[in-house]
PDB file of C-alpha atoms in Angstrom:
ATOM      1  CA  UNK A   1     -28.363  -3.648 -66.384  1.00 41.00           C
ATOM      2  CA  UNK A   2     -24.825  -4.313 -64.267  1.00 44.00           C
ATOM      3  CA  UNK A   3     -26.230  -7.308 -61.743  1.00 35.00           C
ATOM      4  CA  UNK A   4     -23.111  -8.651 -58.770  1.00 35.00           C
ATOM      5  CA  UNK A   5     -23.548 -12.022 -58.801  1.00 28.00           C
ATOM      6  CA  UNK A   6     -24.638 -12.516 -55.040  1.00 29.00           C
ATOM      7  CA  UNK A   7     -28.150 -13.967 -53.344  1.00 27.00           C
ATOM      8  CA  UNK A   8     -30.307 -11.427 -51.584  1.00 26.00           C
ATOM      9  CA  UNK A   9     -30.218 -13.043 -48.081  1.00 27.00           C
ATOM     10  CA  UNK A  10     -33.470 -11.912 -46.133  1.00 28.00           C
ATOM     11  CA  UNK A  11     -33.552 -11.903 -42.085  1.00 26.00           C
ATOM     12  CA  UNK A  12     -36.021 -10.713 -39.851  1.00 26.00           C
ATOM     13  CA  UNK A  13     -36.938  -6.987 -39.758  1.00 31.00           C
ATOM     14  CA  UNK A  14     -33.912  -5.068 -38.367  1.00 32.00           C
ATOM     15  CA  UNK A  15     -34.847  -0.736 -36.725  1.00 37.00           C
ATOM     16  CA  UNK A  16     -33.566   1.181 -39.186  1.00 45.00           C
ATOM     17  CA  UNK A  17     -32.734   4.980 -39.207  1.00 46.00           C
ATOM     18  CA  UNK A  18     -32.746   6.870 -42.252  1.00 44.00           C
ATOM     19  CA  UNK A  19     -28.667   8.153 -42.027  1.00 44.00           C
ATOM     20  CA  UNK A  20     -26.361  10.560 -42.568  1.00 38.00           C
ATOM     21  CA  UNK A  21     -24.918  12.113 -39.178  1.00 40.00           C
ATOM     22  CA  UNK A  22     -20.679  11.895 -39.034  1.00 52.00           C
ATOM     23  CA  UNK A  23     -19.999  10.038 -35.965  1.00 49.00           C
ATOM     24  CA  UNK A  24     -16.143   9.756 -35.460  1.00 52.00           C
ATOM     25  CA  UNK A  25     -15.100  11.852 -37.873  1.00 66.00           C
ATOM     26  CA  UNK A  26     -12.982  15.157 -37.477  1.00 74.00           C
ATOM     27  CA  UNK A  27     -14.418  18.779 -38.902  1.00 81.00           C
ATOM     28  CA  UNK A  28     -13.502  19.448 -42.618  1.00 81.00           C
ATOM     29  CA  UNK A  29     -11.027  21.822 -43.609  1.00 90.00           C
ATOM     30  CA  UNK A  30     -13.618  24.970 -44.711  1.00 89.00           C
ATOM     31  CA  UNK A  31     -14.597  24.554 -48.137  1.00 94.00           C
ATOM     32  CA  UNK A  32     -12.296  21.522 -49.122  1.00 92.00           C
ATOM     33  CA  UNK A  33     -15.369  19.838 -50.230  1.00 94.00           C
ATOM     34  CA  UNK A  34     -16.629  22.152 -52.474  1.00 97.00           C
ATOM     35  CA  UNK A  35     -19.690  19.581 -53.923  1.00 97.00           C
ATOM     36  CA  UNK A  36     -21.228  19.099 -50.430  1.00 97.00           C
ATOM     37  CA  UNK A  37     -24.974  20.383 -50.670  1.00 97.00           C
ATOM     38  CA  UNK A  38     -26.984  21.271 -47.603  1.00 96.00           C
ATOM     39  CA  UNK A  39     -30.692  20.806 -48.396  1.00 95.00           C
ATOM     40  CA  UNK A  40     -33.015  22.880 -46.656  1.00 95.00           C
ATOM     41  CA  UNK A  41     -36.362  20.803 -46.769  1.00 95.00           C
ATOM     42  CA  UNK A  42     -40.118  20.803 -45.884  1.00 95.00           C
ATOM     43  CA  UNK A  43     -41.682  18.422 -45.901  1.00 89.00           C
ATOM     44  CA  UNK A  44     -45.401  17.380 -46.611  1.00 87.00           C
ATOM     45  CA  UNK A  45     -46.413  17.481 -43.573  1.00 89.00           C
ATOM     46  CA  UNK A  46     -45.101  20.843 -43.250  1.00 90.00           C
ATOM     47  CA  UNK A  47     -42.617  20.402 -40.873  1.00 90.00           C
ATOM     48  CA  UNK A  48     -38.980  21.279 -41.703  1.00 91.00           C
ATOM     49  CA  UNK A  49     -36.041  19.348 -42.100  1.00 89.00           C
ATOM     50  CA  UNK A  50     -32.799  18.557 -43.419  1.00 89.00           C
ATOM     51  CA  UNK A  51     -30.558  16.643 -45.813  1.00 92.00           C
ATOM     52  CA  UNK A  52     -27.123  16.309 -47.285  1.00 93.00           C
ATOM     53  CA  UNK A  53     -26.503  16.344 -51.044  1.00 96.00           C
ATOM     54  CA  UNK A  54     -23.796  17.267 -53.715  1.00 98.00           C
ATOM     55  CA  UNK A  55     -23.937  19.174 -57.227  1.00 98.00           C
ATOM     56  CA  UNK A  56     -23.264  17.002 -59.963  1.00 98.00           C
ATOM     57  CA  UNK A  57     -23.778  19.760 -62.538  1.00 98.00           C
ATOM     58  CA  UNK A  58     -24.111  23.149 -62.095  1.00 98.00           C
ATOM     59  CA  UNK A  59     -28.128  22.499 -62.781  1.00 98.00           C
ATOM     60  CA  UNK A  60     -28.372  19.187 -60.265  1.00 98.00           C
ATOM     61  CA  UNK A  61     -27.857  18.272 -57.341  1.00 98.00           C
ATOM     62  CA  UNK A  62     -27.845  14.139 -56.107  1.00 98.00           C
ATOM     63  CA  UNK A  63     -29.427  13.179 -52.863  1.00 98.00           C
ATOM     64  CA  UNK A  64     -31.335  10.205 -51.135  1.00 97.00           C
ATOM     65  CA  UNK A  65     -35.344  10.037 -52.106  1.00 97.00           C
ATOM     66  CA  UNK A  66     -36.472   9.663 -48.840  1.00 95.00           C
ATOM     67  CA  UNK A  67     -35.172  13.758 -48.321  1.00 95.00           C
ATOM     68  CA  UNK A  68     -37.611  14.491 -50.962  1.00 96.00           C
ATOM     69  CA  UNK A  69     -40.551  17.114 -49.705  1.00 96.00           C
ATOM     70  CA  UNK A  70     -42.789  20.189 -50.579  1.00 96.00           C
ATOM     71  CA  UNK A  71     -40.246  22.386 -51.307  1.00 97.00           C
ATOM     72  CA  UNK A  72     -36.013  22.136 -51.090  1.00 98.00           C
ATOM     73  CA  UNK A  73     -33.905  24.939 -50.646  1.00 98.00           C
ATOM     74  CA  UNK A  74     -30.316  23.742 -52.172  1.00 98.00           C
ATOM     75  CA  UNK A  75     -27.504  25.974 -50.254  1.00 97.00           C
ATOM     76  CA  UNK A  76     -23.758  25.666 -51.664  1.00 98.00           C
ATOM     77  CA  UNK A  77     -20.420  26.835 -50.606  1.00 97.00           C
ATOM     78  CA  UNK A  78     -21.204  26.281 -46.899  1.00 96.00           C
ATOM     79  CA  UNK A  79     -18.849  25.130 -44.351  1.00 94.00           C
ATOM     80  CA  UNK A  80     -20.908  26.282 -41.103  1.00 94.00           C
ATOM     81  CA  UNK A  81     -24.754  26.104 -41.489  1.00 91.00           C
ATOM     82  CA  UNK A  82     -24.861  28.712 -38.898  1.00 92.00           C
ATOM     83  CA  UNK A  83     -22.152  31.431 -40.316  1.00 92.00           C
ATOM     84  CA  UNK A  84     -23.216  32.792 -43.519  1.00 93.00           C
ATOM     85  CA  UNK A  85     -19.858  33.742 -45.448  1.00 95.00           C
ATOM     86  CA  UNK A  86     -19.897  35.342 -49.491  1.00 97.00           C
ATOM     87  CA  UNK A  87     -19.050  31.496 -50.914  1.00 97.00           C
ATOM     88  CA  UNK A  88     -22.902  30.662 -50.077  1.00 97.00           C
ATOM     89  CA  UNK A  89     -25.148  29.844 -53.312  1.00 98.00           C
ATOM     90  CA  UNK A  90     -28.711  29.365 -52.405  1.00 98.00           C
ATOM     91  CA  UNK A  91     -30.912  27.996 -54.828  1.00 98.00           C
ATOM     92  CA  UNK A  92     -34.052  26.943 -55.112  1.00 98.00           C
ATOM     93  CA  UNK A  93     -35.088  22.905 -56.648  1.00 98.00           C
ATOM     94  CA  UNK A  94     -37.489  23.554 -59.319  1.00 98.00           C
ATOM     95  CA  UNK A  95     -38.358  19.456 -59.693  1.00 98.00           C
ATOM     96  CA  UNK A  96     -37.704  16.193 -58.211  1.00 98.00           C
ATOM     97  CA  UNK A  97     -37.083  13.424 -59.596  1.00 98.00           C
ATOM     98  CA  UNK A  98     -37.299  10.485 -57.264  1.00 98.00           C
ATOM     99  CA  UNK A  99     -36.578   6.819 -59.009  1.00 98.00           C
ATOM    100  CA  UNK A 100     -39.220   5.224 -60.075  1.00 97.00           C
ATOM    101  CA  UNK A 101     -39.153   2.531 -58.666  1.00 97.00           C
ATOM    102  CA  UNK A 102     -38.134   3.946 -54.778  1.00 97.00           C
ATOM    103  CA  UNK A 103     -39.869   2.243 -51.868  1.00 95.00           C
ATOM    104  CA  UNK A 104     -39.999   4.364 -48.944  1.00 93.00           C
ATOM    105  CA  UNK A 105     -40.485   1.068 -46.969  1.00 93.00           C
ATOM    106  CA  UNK A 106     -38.011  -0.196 -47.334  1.00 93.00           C
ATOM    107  CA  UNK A 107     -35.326   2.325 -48.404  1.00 93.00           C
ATOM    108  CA  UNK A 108     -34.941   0.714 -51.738  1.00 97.00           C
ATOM    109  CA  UNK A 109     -34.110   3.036 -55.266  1.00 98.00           C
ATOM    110  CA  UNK A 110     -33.183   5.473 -52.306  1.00 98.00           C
ATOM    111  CA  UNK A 111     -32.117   7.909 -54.973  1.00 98.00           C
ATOM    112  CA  UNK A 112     -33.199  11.647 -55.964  1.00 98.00           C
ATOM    113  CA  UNK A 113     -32.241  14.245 -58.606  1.00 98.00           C
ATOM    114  CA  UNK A 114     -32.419  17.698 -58.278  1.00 98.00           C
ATOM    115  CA  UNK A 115     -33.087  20.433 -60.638  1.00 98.00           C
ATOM    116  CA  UNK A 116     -32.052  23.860 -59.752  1.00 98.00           C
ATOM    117  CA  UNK A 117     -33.259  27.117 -60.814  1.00 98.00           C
ATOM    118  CA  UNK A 118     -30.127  28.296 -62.131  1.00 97.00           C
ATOM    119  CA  UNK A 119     -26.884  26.653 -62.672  1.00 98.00           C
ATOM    120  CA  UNK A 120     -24.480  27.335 -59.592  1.00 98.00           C
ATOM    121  CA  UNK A 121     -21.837  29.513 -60.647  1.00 98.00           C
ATOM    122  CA  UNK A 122     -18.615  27.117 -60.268  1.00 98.00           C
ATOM    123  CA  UNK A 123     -16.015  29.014 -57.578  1.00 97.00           C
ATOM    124  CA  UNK A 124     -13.199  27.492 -55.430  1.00 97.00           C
ATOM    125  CA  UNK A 125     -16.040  26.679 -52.624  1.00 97.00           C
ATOM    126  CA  UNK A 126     -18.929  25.205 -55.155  1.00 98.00           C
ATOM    127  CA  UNK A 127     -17.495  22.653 -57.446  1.00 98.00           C
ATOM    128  CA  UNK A 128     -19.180  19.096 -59.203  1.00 98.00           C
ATOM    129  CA  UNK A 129     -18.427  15.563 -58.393  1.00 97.00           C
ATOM    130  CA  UNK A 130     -17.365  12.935 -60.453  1.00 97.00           C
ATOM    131  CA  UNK A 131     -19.986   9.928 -61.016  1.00 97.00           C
ATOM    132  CA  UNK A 132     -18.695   6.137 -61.645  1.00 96.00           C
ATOM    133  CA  UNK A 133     -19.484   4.826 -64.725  1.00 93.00           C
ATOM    134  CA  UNK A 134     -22.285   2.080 -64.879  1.00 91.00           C
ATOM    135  CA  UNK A 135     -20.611  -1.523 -63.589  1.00 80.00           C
ATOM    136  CA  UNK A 136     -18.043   0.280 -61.523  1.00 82.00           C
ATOM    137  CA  UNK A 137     -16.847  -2.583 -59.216  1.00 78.00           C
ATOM    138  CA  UNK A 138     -15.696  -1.590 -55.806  1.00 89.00           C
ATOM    139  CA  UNK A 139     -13.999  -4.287 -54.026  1.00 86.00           C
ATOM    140  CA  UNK A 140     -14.485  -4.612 -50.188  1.00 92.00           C
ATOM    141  CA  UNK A 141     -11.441  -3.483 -48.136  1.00 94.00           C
ATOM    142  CA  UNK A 142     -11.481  -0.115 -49.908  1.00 94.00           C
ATOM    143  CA  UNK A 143     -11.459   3.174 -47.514  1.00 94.00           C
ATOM    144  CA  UNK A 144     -13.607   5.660 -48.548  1.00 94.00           C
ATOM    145  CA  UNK A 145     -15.075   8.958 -47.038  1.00 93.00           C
ATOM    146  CA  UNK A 146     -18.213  10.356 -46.301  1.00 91.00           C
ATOM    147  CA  UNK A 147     -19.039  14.074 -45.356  1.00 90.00           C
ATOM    148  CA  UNK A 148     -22.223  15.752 -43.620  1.00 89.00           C
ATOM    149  CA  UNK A 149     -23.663  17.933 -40.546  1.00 85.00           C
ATOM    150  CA  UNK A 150     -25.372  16.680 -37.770  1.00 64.00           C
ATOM    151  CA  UNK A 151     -24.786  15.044 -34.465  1.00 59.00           C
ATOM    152  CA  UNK A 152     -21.595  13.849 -33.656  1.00 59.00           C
ATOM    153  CA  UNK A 153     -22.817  10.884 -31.420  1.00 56.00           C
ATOM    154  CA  UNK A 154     -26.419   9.466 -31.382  1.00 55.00           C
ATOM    155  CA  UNK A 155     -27.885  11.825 -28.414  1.00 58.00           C
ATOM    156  CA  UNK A 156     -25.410  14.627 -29.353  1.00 63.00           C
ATOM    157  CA  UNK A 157     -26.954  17.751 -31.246  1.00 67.00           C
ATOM    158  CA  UNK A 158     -26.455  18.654 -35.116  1.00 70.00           C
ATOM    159  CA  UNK A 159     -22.880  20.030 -35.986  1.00 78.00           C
ATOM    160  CA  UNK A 160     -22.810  23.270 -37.431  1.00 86.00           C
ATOM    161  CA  UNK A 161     -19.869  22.460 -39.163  1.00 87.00           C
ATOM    162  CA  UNK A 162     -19.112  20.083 -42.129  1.00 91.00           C
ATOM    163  CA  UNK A 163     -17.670  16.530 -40.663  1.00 88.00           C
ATOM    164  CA  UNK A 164     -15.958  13.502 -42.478  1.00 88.00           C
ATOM    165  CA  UNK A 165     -15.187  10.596 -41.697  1.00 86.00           C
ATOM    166  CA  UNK A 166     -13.284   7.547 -42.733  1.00 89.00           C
ATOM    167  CA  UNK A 167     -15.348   4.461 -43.509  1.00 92.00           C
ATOM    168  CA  UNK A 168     -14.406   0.661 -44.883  1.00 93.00           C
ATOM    169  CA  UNK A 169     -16.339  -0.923 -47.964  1.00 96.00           C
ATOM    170  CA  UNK A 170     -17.669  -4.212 -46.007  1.00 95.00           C
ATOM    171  CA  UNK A 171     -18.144  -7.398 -47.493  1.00 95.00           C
ATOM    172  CA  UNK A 172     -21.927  -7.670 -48.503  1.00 94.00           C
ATOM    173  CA  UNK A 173     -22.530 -10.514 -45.628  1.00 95.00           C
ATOM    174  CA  UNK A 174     -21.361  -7.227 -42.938  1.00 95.00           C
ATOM    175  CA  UNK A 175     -25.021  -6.251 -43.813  1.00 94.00           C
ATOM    176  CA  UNK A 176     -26.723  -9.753 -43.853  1.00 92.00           C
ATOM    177  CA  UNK A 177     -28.990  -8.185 -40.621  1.00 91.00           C
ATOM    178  CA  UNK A 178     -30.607  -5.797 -42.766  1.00 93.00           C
ATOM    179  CA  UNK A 179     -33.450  -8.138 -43.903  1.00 93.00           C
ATOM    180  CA  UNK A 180     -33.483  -5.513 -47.376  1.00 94.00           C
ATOM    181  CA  UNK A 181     -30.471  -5.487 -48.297  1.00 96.00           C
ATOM    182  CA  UNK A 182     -29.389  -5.888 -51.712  1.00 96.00           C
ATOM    183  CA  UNK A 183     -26.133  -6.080 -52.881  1.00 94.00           C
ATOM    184  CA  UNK A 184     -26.790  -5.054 -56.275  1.00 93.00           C
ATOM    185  CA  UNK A 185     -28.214  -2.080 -55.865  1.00 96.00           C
ATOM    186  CA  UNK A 186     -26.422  -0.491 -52.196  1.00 97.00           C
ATOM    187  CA  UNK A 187     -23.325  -0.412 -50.270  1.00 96.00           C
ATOM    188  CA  UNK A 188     -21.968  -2.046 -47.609  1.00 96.00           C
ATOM    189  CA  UNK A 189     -19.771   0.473 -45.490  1.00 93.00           C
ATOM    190  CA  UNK A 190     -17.937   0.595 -42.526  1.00 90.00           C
ATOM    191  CA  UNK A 191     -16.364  -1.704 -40.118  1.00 83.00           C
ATOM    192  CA  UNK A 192     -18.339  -2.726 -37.073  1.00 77.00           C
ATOM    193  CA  UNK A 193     -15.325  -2.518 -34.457  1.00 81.00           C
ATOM    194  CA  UNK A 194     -15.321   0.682 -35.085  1.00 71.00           C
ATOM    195  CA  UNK A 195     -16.992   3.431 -33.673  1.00 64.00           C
ATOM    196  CA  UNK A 196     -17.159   5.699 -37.237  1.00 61.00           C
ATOM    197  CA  UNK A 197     -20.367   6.025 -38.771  1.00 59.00           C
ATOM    198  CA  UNK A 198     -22.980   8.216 -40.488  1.00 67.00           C
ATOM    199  CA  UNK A 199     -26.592   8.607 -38.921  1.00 60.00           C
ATOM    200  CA  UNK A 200     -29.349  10.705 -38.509  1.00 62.00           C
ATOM    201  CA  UNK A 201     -30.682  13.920 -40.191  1.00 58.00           C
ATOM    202  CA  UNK A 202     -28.151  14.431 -43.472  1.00 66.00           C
ATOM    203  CA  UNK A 203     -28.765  11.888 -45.268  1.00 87.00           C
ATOM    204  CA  UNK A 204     -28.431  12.180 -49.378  1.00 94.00           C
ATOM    205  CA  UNK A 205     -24.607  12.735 -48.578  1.00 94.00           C
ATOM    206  CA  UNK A 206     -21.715  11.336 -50.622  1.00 95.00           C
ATOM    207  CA  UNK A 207     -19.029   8.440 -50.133  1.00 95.00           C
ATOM    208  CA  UNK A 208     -16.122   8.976 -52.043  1.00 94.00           C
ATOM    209  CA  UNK A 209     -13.716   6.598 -52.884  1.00 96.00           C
ATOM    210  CA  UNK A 210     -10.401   7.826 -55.171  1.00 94.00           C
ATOM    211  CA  UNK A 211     -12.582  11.171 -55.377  1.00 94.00           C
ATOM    212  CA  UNK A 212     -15.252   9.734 -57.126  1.00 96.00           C
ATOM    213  CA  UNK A 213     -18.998   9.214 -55.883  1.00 97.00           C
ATOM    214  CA  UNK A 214     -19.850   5.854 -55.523  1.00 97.00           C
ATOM    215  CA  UNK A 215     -22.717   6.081 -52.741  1.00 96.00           C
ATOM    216  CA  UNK A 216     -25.465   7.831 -51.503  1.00 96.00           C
ATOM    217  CA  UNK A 217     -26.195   7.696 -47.255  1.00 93.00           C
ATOM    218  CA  UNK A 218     -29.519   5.773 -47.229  1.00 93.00           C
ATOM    219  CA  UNK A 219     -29.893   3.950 -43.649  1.00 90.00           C
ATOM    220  CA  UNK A 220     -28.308   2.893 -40.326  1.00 85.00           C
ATOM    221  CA  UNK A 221     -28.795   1.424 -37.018  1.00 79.00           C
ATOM    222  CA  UNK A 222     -30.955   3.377 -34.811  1.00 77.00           C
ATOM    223  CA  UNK A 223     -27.914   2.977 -32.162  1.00 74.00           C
ATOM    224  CA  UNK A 224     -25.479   4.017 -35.151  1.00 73.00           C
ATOM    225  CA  UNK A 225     -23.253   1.200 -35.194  1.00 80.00           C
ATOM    226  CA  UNK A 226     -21.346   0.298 -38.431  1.00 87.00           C
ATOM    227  CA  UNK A 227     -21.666  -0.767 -40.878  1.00 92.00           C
ATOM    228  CA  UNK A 228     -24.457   1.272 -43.049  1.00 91.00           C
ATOM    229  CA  UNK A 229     -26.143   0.605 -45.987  1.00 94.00           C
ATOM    230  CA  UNK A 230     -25.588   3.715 -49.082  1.00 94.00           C
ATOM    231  CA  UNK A 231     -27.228   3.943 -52.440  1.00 97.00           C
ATOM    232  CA  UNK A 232     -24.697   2.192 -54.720  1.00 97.00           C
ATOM    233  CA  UNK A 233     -24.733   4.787 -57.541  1.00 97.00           C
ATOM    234  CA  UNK A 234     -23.278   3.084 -60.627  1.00 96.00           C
ATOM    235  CA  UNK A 235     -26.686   0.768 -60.750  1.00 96.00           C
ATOM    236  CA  UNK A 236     -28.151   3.812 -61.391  1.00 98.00           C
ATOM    237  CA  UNK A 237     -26.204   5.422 -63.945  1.00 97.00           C
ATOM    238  CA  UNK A 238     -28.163   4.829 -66.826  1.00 97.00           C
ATOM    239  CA  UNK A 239     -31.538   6.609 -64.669  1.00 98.00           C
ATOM    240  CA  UNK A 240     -29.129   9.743 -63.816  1.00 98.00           C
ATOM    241  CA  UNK A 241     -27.650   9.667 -68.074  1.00 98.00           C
ATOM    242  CA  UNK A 242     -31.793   9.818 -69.214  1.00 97.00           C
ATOM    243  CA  UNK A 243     -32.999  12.238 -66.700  1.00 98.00           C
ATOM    244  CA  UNK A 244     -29.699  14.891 -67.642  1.00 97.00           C
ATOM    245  CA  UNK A 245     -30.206  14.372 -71.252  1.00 97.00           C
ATOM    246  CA  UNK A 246     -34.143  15.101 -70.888  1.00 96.00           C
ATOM    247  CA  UNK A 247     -33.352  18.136 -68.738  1.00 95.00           C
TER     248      UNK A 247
END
């Protein structure tokens, strides 16, 4: 196990909303994000909702736990959710594998692997992403990007288009409010005097730094202001390694 040498500081219960939503970001040029997953979900309550992802093999797809349900419909090559074009892929997940140790509480482990039904068939608009090795170190300071549909501002609707946005790796204390916060295991991203964040409603999306995956969106303000906490991947390489191998 890869442990950052830093105390878990715990504060008084901060709202949380589970994230994901590009706020501040400008649309994506159609298909120039080839890995981006939208997850069709519902849920076990049997209502329906949604979820970002992104294929890691052709066979699985990475996401956030907390988008598991009672059945996920993985869709690939899509730039608008609402215009079905001939790059589309839909597959259905066939398992999910939530960690073990997730805790839906508290949005800790906030990690999920997909299995599809059939491997994607790799094209200019579907394509893998890169995972950092275990003990990756990112340094705050770095600018990184994360990608997903949904609102646009906190009371704004969904976006039926794909959305990035640039966002700052924080120093851990940036996220000292969030009384679960743990530095070894998520990410602290994006500055605070600015008005770029993810929220709401795609969460399981990526954040890429030097075009490699090194979080997962996991949780935000309920007002959406910066910075969020994401899954911090390379903890969790040695989970991801073991459930490929298996599968």
């Amino acid at each position: 196990m890869c442990l950052l040498s830093l105390p878990l500081l715990l504060f008084l219960q901060y709202t949380r909303a589970k994230a994901g939503e590009v706020i501040g970001g400008t649309e994506c040029k159609p298909h120039s994000r080839p890995y981006m997953a939208y997850l069709e979900i519902v849920s076990s309550e049997g209502y329906e909702k949604d979820c970002g992802g992104f294929l890691i093999r052709r066979n699985f797809v990475l996401t956030a736990a907390h988008c598991a349900g009672r059945s996920l419909t993985v869709n690939l090559g899509v730039h608008n959710k609402k215009m079905k074009e001939d790059t589309w892929q839909r597959l259905k997940v066939i398992k999910q594998f939530l960690h073990p140790n997730y805790n839906s509480s508290v949005l800790l482990h906030d990690i999920m692997l997909l299995k599809l039904e059939k491997k994607a068939n790799l094209t200019l608009a579907v394509g893998t992403l890169p995972l950092p090795p275990e003990c990756n170190f990112l340094t705050s300071g770095r600018m990184c990007r994360a990608a997903g549909w949904g609102r646009t501002n906190v009371e704004e609707p969904a976006s039926d288009t794909l959305q990035e946005v640039k966002l700052r790796l924080m120093d851990p204390q940036a996220c000292k409010h969030f009384p679960n916060f743990n530095h070894n295991l998520q990410l602290c991203v994006g500055n605070p005097r600015k008005r770029k964040s993810v929220f709401k409603g795609d969460s399981g999306g990526p954040l890429l730094c030097a075009g490699i995956a090194q979080g997962i969106v996991s949780y935000a303000h309920r007002n959406a202001k910066p910075p969020v906490v994401f899954t911090r991947i390379s903890h969790y390489r040695p989970w991801i390694n073991k459930i490929l191998k298996a599968n």
